[in-house]
Amino acid sequence: MKMVTAVIKPFRLDDVRDALSELGVKGMTVTEVKGFGRQKGHTELYRGAEYAVDFLPKIKLEVAVDENLLEQVVEMVVSAARTEKIGDGKIFVTDIEEVVRIRTGQTGAEAL
Amino acid sequence: MKMVTAVIKPFRLDDVRDALSELGVKGMTVTEVKGFGRQKGHTELYRGAEYAVDFLPKIKLEVAVDENLLEQVVEMVVSAARTEKIGDGKIFVTDIEEVVRIRTGQTGAEAL
Amino acid sequence: MKMVTAVIKPFRLDDVRDALSELGVKGMTVTEVKGFGRQKGHTELYRGAEYAVDFLPKIKLEVAVDENLLEQVVEMVVSAARTEKIGDGKIFVTDIEEVVRIRTGQTGAEAL
Amino acid sequence: MTTTVITRKRLLLKGENVTARLGLFAALLLGSSGARADELNTGDTAWMMTATVLVLFMTIPGLSLFYAGMVRSKNVLSVMMQCFAITGLMSILWVFFGYSIAFGNDGPWWGGLSKAFLKGVTVDAMTGTIPETVFMTFQMTFAIITPALIVGAFAERMKFSAMLWFMGVWVLVVYAPICHWVWGGGWLGSYGILDFAGGTVVHINAGMAGLVAALILGKRQGYPDTAMPPNNLGYTLMGAAMLWVGWFGFNAGSELAADGVAGMAMAVTQIATAAAALAWMFSEWVVHGKPSVLGIASGAVAGLVGITPACGFVGPMGSLVIGIAAGMLCFLASTKIKRAFGYDDSLDVFGVHAVGGIVGAILVGVFAAESLGGAGLAEGVSIGQQVKTQLIGILATIIYTGIVSLIILKVLDRVIGLRVTDDDEAQGLDITAHSERGYNLTS
Amino acid sequence: MTTTVITRKRLLLKGENVTARLGLFAALLLGSSGARADELNTGDTAWMMTATVLVLFMTIPGLSLFYAGMVRSKNVLSVMMQCFAITGLMSILWVFFGYSIAFGNDGPWWGGLSKAFLKGVTVDAMTGTIPETVFMTFQMTFAIITPALIVGAFAERMKFSAMLWFMGVWVLVVYAPICHWVWGGGWLGSYGILDFAGGTVVHINAGMAGLVAALILGKRQGYPDTAMPPNNLGYTLMGAAMLWVGWFGFNAGSELAADGVAGMAMAVTQIATAAAALAWMFSEWVVHGKPSVLGIASGAVAGLVGITPACGFVGPMGSLVIGIAAGMLCFLASTKIKRAFGYDDSLDVFGVHAVGGIVGAILVGVFAAESLGGAGLAEGVSIGQQVKTQLIGILATIIYTGIVSLIILKVLDRVIGLRVTDDDEAQGLDITAHSERGYNLTS
Amino acid sequence: MTTTVITRKRLLLKGENVTARLGLFAALLLGSSGARADELNTGDTAWMMTATVLVLFMTIPGLSLFYAGMVRSKNVLSVMMQCFAITGLMSILWVFFGYSIAFGNDGPWWGGLSKAFLKGVTVDAMTGTIPETVFMTFQMTFAIITPALIVGAFAERMKFSAMLWFMGVWVLVVYAPICHWVWGGGWLGSYGILDFAGGTVVHINAGMAGLVAALILGKRQGYPDTAMPPNNLGYTLMGAAMLWVGWFGFNAGSELAADGVAGMAMAVTQIATAAAALAWMFSEWVVHGKPSVLGIASGAVAGLVGITPACGFVGPMGSLVIGIAAGMLCFLASTKIKRAFGYDDSLDVFGVHAVGGIVGAILVGVFAAESLGGAGLAEGVSIGQQVKTQLIGILATIIYTGIVSLIILKVLDRVIGLRVTDDDEAQGLDITAHSERGYNLTS
Ligand SMILES: Nc1ncnc2c1ncn2[C@@H]1O[C@H](COP(=O)(O)OP(=O)(O)O)[C@@H](O)[C@H]1O
Ligand SMILES: Nc1ncnc2c1ncn2[C@@H]1O[C@H](COP(=O)(O)OP(=O)(O)O)[C@@H](O)[C@H]1O
Ligand SMILES: Nc1ncnc2c1ncn2[C@@H]1O[C@H](COP(=O)(O)OP(=O)(O)O)[C@@H](O)[C@H]1O
């Protein structure tokens, strides 16, 4: 079991979700985050006090997937999230040792 | 050291925290997230424009635990978070290679 | 590739970011979280109804780094985030199996 | 006609000759022209149109914000929606029947239907020195805010449709008749009760109906163990501020003229409200260790409620005492007593409005006395007698509204059900009853 | 009395003899003193200063909140900013030229520049029974809110600088002339159009200009597929509440006096608004299964718009019908019709203001008839004739504002560009146009 | 007429013969009846009750929102709480002593205690043509907002208890005496200072006291390096809108009558405010590249402050200049000058109120001249002389409030401490001082 964690631009979320659903992914968890990276932020100015805001709104998507789907999922996310402009984000793949579905107690692939 | 990440229903948080405290867990980190899964969302309607909101409010709980507590922790979370209705959420267990307590610089089990 | 996840006090964020930038870290992702731990919370009181709020605002910082930078990054975060008061937070190090930069499709160290 | 109307609140009851109180200006007009006393006075009319606007301002946005800030964020819209829909519905029902029931004829129990659908309320019709249209609309705003106050008692759990039915029936069979009893020429007014701007008619009435509704609907899920923190106390404080501001229309407007009594009503309203806000704040500071926003806001409202029945009758020092008493007693009622009894009056409609109204309705019997700086009791009436009269008015209101509200609610519960499902309550009424979310701050 | 009252506003400005219309009170004074008819009346003045304050209150904070709550959070400030800047700019332009163009002389097309820079508007100048300074400021608040209404049509995508230019030109070449036509002694007023408080001048005018702007600017990115949920419906409902409250200044203030007509204008405004709020709410409940906050708020505004041209002319039952019609038809226009045509009038300026204004402007021709409870049509004018007159006024407004707004926008588009860049639109106007964020709730 | 107008407010209170200033309408009444000049006028009374309500509206909710939006979210409630508690406390202290100190007798320095506890302020007592209760309450609202303005200077770091002590003492030993000097028959008024609605009494006074408080309390932790973004600029803009709306009560209400001077005060208030809002907006646009919400809101307030001392004396074009000057100079003071000196006046009380007040207090000496469209200076007084008089009034105010505020603060610091602990400041005052959170938007 792998966890695919993608940090993407907020307005790509719907496309990514749809793409993953098509692949048969049944669930995912989404967090509003702030990203710092190459993409530059903006400045804000209040009564002459100017300051830079380097953190940009991003969406972090976490999808637990079976190993055999991994490659497809990563590709799907890449193609659905890509705008080819700076700040499109990253995908991180990590290993999951165990998954449990709380409602049923099922574990492993069944739990997804 | 393992990280237990549980996505649960928001109103179960207090019970889960209490259950874990009883087990001797000293700390945890909580994030407000949105979940997409089998549980269906709701629709919103603004001046005739209807749209489906599939993402439901969930709480993501992260608890770093010593291996020997792992099983108990997972069980506890399952039993405290379970409502037996769809959408109860998932638990993911991953491996942590190192933990540091920032205040003291302690590492490993001591750091928890 | 390693993921360094640090839970820190919110007002230390700018210092930590600056410290990491100096090390050459190009990006990071930040989430507003609530932490439960040894640091005590506060009570709130509404028309005679008092209740304890144990969850304190924290910032979770996630930085993917190349193995060879790992140690330095951890040290930097520790020193920049430390106030020596209870509640300074934790650092968790986990393994990343793969990283992809969505914009370019680059993987591995290049993707950071 | 004039003698009845201009005297309305104070003198209707005391039956005194009013010419003297019209001030020299009016007397002058009368003297020099022989015009009838129900000549339109533009100053009075200007003030009463303003007062009408101010009372509407109390409900929307004032009360809506005050209440909406106190509930959980998943119900923030539902409370505002209820206040707003009540504003619409009560306006129409008032025009259809309510105004006539309250102010049609002056039998002891109700006003009949002679003014139903505003028959006779033409552009030239007068009530004292102001157009009857203005009087009718001014009173309409009272018939709006009274039901809206009740909303706080059953917030976060009542079905929207049941709420509409309850309020629609209630305003016609409870509010309008009690309004008639006290202000429309009915038995309580004749009996000599002092209620300048609505201690019995509005606050005790709403507070008691709220308590009944809270009891019949039962507690919210998780009450009182689960934390139910207010979602936006800034809204609540701003709502309290708007209530305070608008209440001058309510109280000084109840004089129906821009004169010295209205001026004094304004002054004592300010004094009592300030005193009650501080009284609640300091009580809380002493008892719980800290002064709070919710406390001072509640205290201000308690003071406004307390001075309402008294504002045209008492002087500055009387109002000070009423304010302090209302602030402290409502504090106790809304914190200690509610908890002791365990009922779930979500936003303390009973603890603030019924209790504050009772405090004011009793104390006006004391501080209206000329010896205590008031405008004076009717000739030959002692403080003790007046307080007895006041108690009878209070009891009559409590009993009537208590029983009739209970009946309406029981019937509605049987017929359409009062309470939302558990799932809907858990998810919140904004989504489940209105398909909307209150805050969507990240897009 | 009625027929004279009908034309109060127009007649005053056309310099006709107004003595007859001042009512018994003034007549009395006149009789006993021989004073001129333009004697200052403190009650009328008190009311008109209050009314002026109320109309300003409609725009800021009322309309600003109403609109700001409906956009996405990244644009919440931009909408408020536009309303606020318009308030500033229109005030100055009104003082410089607008007032003179609208109310200078009484030629058929415009008022000329004889009052430019407020020449002659001294501390002693009078308009009827109130100081001309008050009349000028009252009318200024109309010249503020009308452009501000248009903002809703192009929200979330127009350049701030282009918006300022458009509004600045528009108020002088569109608003002020139409205002003159109807109220300043111009051709439409002479022709006999009934428009008590601005159905044509304000609402149809703004609604049509908004439609043109929405069409020329084009749709927002992603419209209509992407969800664009309102960021804060609490703001929207509070804004609607403030509009409702302030609108009494707009409608009853348009009588320019505190008299029976003003009182009736107040009453029917309340009735129509309540009826329209309920009409929209129930329509939505039937059609979509749930009553909503956005719906009831929109309905209230639709009712306020609908009764605006009619409020000094119709009776309670006429206002009820107007309210219901406005609520239902604006509901259809803003939900079904907009979707059918596919234009992106972001906050339904056309669907609510133009449609509601048209409904009211037509129906006033019907319900002003004495037989239907109204103040009566001019002697010898039938309902059919009056409706025809109304239609001509509506058409003239639509055509003039449509064409001239189009020209101004086309020219500006060529010269400075109307629309922000795609990137700025995606990021939101708050940051990109004003370097500020609306909500920063975690520090 | 002009010279009498200048002193209207003072003279009325000193019991001088005011007949000449009451205008034709009153004269008429007087002529036909021989009544005394202090006959109640319902129109004036209606306006003054409205004006009183409007000034209260400025503080709560207006100023509270304006300020609350600018602080960080952890302090949002604390600022609102301070304004609200001040409203309560000042009301009581005004009734006890303040009113008497300001308006008791007319010695040069203070009014004595003859009216303490409102002795003699009965239902029949008159001030000019309005009930004294209304005058007393109107002036009370000034005694509320002036201390509340100071709150902005020490926001986010002062102890709540210390704040209450400071304000309580300050209103009695600083505000009430200065109010007496200028309006209550004291030396500055006799000396001929022009201050129609409170340039010295309210704004310079509050602005200077704020500066002293900011200096004595010291900077907020992290100022000026840490970003301290406003938590909710929508609140701030809505608060500014409410201040704008309510300020008509402040300015036109200061005439104490609904007459031509009040009308002109209303008109010039609108013009100056609009001009200042635009002036700040365009200055910022030029200097920083973008117009901002905080900028235009601050500009509007600067304009309101600037026109305050001048509003009953200057004409439209004078007000335009005053507005532009106030907008630009307050912009410089609040952005450049504050930064240059490095003090932490959190919300720019000095930069807006003191600077704006000074600009207005000086320029009224210029634009009150009849040759410049004003109401005219006193006979034989040149512009230069009047400006000198104004400067003396400004200096007297600055010195007195500066020194006495300093003493009060120093004593309080020694006795109970002025500033919260570092930990409390870091965590925010909402939780630490009031055990509440401002926003709780996810439950
Ligand atoms: N080393 C990193 N660790 C964690 N998150 C990162 C890292 N680098 C970038 N990110 C995330 O990816 C987002 C996009 O990165 P950025 O450098 O702006 O552009 P790009 O995606 O085109 O490389 C950032 O906003 C941040 O959230
Ligand atoms: N594959 C997945 N990866 C990450 N999170 C998931 C995944 N599947 C489900 N979730 C999370 O679990 C929550 C509950 O899942 P759902 O399918 O609705 O019901 P159940 O928990 O009963 O299986 C989702 O809202 C989502 O947050
Ligand atoms: N076992 C844990 N798992 C996950 N997060 C933890 C754990 N223990 C502590 N934390 C996080 O670290 C924060 C600080 O911990 P705390 O015990 O209060 O103080 P300290 O950092 O000084 O040990 C907590 O608020 C929580 O967010």
PDB file of N, CA and C and ligand atoms in Angstrom, chain B residues 3 25-30 62-65 101-103 111-112, chain C residues 7 33-39 56 58 85-90 92, ligand 3:
ATOM      1  N   MET B   3       3.985   6.206  12.902  1.00  0.00           N
ATOM      2  CA  MET B   3       3.013   7.301  12.866  1.00  0.00           C
ATOM      3  C   MET B   3       1.648   6.682  12.559  1.00  0.00           C
ATOM      4  N   VAL B  25      -0.826   7.957  25.825  1.00  0.00           N
ATOM      5  CA  VAL B  25      -0.296   8.787  24.747  1.00  0.00           C
ATOM      6  C   VAL B  25      -0.276  10.232  25.218  1.00  0.00           C
ATOM      7  N   LYS B  26       0.859  10.899  25.052  1.00  0.00           N
ATOM      8  CA  LYS B  26       1.030  12.230  25.633  1.00  0.00           C
ATOM      9  C   LYS B  26       0.726  13.370  24.661  1.00  0.00           C
ATOM     10  N   GLY B  27       0.783  13.042  23.384  1.00  0.00           N
ATOM     11  CA  GLY B  27       0.566  14.148  22.457  1.00  0.00           C
ATOM     12  C   GLY B  27       0.016  13.678  21.130  1.00  0.00           C
ATOM     13  N   MET B  28      -0.527  14.613  20.383  1.00  0.00           N
ATOM     14  CA  MET B  28      -1.013  14.297  19.039  1.00  0.00           C
ATOM     15  C   MET B  28      -1.206  15.604  18.295  1.00  0.00           C
ATOM     16  N   THR B  29      -1.323  15.478  16.984  1.00  0.00           N
ATOM     17  CA  THR B  29      -1.496  16.668  16.154  1.00  0.00           C
ATOM     18  C   THR B  29      -2.724  16.470  15.279  1.00  0.00           C
ATOM     19  N   VAL B  30      -3.514  17.492  15.189  1.00  0.00           N
ATOM     20  CA  VAL B  30      -4.828  17.369  14.570  1.00  0.00           C
ATOM     21  C   VAL B  30      -4.960  18.394  13.441  1.00  0.00           C
ATOM     22  N   GLU B  62      -2.789  12.804  13.881  1.00  0.00           N
ATOM     23  CA  GLU B  62      -1.503  12.149  13.730  1.00  0.00           C
ATOM     24  C   GLU B  62      -0.880  11.906  15.100  1.00  0.00           C
ATOM     25  N   VAL B  63      -0.561  10.643  15.360  1.00  0.00           N
ATOM     26  CA  VAL B  63       0.043  10.285  16.643  1.00  0.00           C
ATOM     27  C   VAL B  63       1.276   9.445  16.392  1.00  0.00           C
ATOM     28  N   ALA B  64       2.376   9.951  16.862  1.00  0.00           N
ATOM     29  CA  ALA B  64       3.594   9.141  16.781  1.00  0.00           C
ATOM     30  C   ALA B  64       3.640   8.255  18.016  1.00  0.00           C
ATOM     31  N   VAL B  65       3.818   6.948  17.818  1.00  0.00           N
ATOM     32  CA  VAL B  65       3.828   6.035  18.967  1.00  0.00           C
ATOM     33  C   VAL B  65       4.969   5.037  18.865  1.00  0.00           C
ATOM     34  N   ARG B 101      12.479  16.007  19.838  1.00  0.00           N
ATOM     35  CA  ARG B 101      11.716  17.004  20.580  1.00  0.00           C
ATOM     36  C   ARG B 101      12.488  18.316  20.477  1.00  0.00           C
ATOM     37  N   ILE B 102      11.866  19.310  19.907  1.00  0.00           N
ATOM     38  CA  ILE B 102      12.594  20.538  19.595  1.00  0.00           C
ATOM     39  C   ILE B 102      13.130  21.216  20.849  1.00  0.00           C
ATOM     40  N   ARG B 103      12.320  21.261  21.867  1.00  0.00           N
ATOM     41  CA  ARG B 103      12.700  21.965  23.096  1.00  0.00           C
ATOM     42  C   ARG B 103      14.012  21.441  23.680  1.00  0.00           C
ATOM     43  N   ALA B 111      11.473  11.332  22.964  1.00  0.00           N
ATOM     44  CA  ALA B 111      11.038  12.604  22.383  1.00  0.00           C
ATOM     45  C   ALA B 111       9.523  12.735  22.377  1.00  0.00           C
ATOM     46  N   LEU B 112       8.835  11.633  22.603  1.00  0.00           N
ATOM     47  CA  LEU B 112       7.364  11.682  22.494  1.00  0.00           C
ATOM     48  C   LEU B 112       6.722  12.306  23.723  1.00  0.00           C
TER      49      LEU B 112
ATOM     50  N   VAL C   7       6.415  19.983  13.687  1.00  0.00           N
ATOM     51  CA  VAL C   7       5.275  20.694  14.288  1.00  0.00           C
ATOM     52  C   VAL C   7       5.877  21.760  15.191  1.00  0.00           C
ATOM     53  N   VAL C  33      -2.302  23.522  12.080  1.00  0.00           N
ATOM     54  CA  VAL C  33      -2.818  22.355  12.795  1.00  0.00           C
ATOM     55  C   VAL C  33      -3.078  22.737  14.247  1.00  0.00           C
ATOM     56  N   LYS C  34      -3.650  21.792  14.957  1.00  0.00           N
ATOM     57  CA  LYS C  34      -3.836  22.006  16.395  1.00  0.00           C
ATOM     58  C   LYS C  34      -3.091  20.911  17.121  1.00  0.00           C
ATOM     59  N   GLY C  35      -2.371  21.298  18.138  1.00  0.00           N
ATOM     60  CA  GLY C  35      -1.559  20.312  18.839  1.00  0.00           C
ATOM     61  C   GLY C  35      -2.050  20.055  20.244  1.00  0.00           C
ATOM     62  N   PHE C  36      -1.911  18.792  20.627  1.00  0.00           N
ATOM     63  CA  PHE C  36      -2.253  18.391  21.981  1.00  0.00           C
ATOM     64  C   PHE C  36      -0.989  17.817  22.568  1.00  0.00           C
ATOM     65  N   GLY C  37      -0.645  18.224  23.773  1.00  0.00           N
ATOM     66  CA  GLY C  37       0.596  17.702  24.341  1.00  0.00           C
ATOM     67  C   GLY C  37       0.741  18.130  25.778  1.00  0.00           C
ATOM     68  N   ARG C  38       1.972  18.259  26.184  1.00  0.00           N
ATOM     69  CA  ARG C  38       2.222  18.635  27.582  1.00  0.00           C
ATOM     70  C   ARG C  38       1.850  20.094  27.839  1.00  0.00           C
ATOM     71  N   GLN C  39       2.043  20.915  26.847  1.00  0.00           N
ATOM     72  CA  GLN C  39       1.707  22.338  27.015  1.00  0.00           C
ATOM     73  C   GLN C  39       0.214  22.462  27.303  1.00  0.00           C
ATOM     74  N   LEU C  56      -3.884  23.433  20.923  1.00  0.00           N
ATOM     75  CA  LEU C  56      -3.257  24.733  20.712  1.00  0.00           C
ATOM     76  C   LEU C  56      -2.865  24.901  19.257  1.00  0.00           C
ATOM     77  N   LYS C  58      -0.749  25.223  16.170  1.00  0.00           N
ATOM     78  CA  LYS C  58       0.629  24.924  15.789  1.00  0.00           C
ATOM     79  C   LYS C  58       0.740  24.999  14.277  1.00  0.00           C
ATOM     80  N   LYS C  85      10.670  26.730  25.761  1.00  0.00           N
ATOM     81  CA  LYS C  85       9.487  26.613  26.617  1.00  0.00           C
ATOM     82  C   LYS C  85       8.687  25.413  26.150  1.00  0.00           C
ATOM     83  N   ILE C  86       7.928  24.881  27.038  1.00  0.00           N
ATOM     84  CA  ILE C  86       7.127  23.703  26.713  1.00  0.00           C
ATOM     85  C   ILE C  86       6.241  23.998  25.490  1.00  0.00           C
ATOM     86  N   GLY C  87       6.094  22.976  24.666  1.00  0.00           N
ATOM     87  CA  GLY C  87       5.245  23.143  23.496  1.00  0.00           C
ATOM     88  C   GLY C  87       5.996  23.513  22.226  1.00  0.00           C
ATOM     89  N   ASP C  88       7.310  23.435  22.264  1.00  0.00           N
ATOM     90  CA  ASP C  88       8.095  23.808  21.078  1.00  0.00           C
ATOM     91  C   ASP C  88       7.864  22.880  19.902  1.00  0.00           C
ATOM     92  N   GLY C  89       7.426  21.667  20.193  1.00  0.00           N
ATOM     93  CA  GLY C  89       7.041  20.783  19.106  1.00  0.00           C
ATOM     94  C   GLY C  89       8.022  19.664  18.796  1.00  0.00           C
ATOM     95  N   LYS C  90       7.752  18.965  17.703  1.00  0.00           N
ATOM     96  CA  LYS C  90       8.494  17.750  17.351  1.00  0.00           C
ATOM     97  C   LYS C  90       8.920  17.811  15.897  1.00  0.00           C
ATOM     98  N   PHE C  92       9.527  14.917  12.858  1.00  0.00           N
ATOM     99  CA  PHE C  92       9.435  13.517  12.456  1.00  0.00           C
ATOM    100  C   PHE C  92      10.127  13.364  11.104  1.00  0.00           C
TER     101      PHE C  92
HETATM  102  N1  LIG G   3       3.052  11.703  19.939  1.00  0.00           N
HETATM  103  C1  LIG G   3       2.833  12.763  19.175  1.00  0.00           C
HETATM  104  N2  LIG G   3       2.403  12.599  17.920  1.00  0.00           N
HETATM  105  C2  LIG G   3       2.168  13.646  17.118  1.00  0.00           C
HETATM  106  N3  LIG G   3       2.326  14.929  17.512  1.00  0.00           N
HETATM  107  C3  LIG G   3       2.760  15.154  18.761  1.00  0.00           C
HETATM  108  C4  LIG G   3       3.015  14.108  19.656  1.00  0.00           C
HETATM  109  N4  LIG G   3       3.401  14.646  20.827  1.00  0.00           N
HETATM  110  C5  LIG G   3       3.396  15.976  20.668  1.00  0.00           C
HETATM  111  N5  LIG G   3       2.999  16.298  19.429  1.00  0.00           N
HETATM  112  C6  LIG G   3       2.885  17.651  18.874  1.00  0.00           C
HETATM  113  O1  LIG G   3       3.905  18.451  19.417  1.00  0.00           O
HETATM  114  C7  LIG G   3       3.334  19.593  20.082  1.00  0.00           C
HETATM  115  C8  LIG G   3       4.151  19.976  21.286  1.00  0.00           C
HETATM  116  O2  LIG G   3       4.162  18.937  22.246  1.00  0.00           O
HETATM  117  P1  LIG G   3       4.167  19.238  23.825  1.00  0.00           P
HETATM  118  O3  LIG G   3       4.063  17.957  24.507  1.00  0.00           O
HETATM  119  O4  LIG G   3       3.081  20.238  24.157  1.00  0.00           O
HETATM  120  O5  LIG G   3       5.491  19.974  24.165  1.00  0.00           O
HETATM  121  P2  LIG G   3       7.020  19.713  23.792  1.00  0.00           P
HETATM  122  O6  LIG G   3       7.130  20.048  22.351  1.00  0.00           O
HETATM  123  O7  LIG G   3       7.737  20.710  24.625  1.00  0.00           O
HETATM  124  O8  LIG G   3       7.293  18.313  24.086  1.00  0.00           O
HETATM  125  C9  LIG G   3       1.924  19.187  20.384  1.00  0.00           C
HETATM  126  O9  LIG G   3       1.104  20.337  20.462  1.00  0.00           O
HETATM  127  C10 LIG G   3       1.576  18.293  19.229  1.00  0.00           C
HETATM  128  O10 LIG G   3       1.156  19.043  18.104  1.00  0.00           O
END
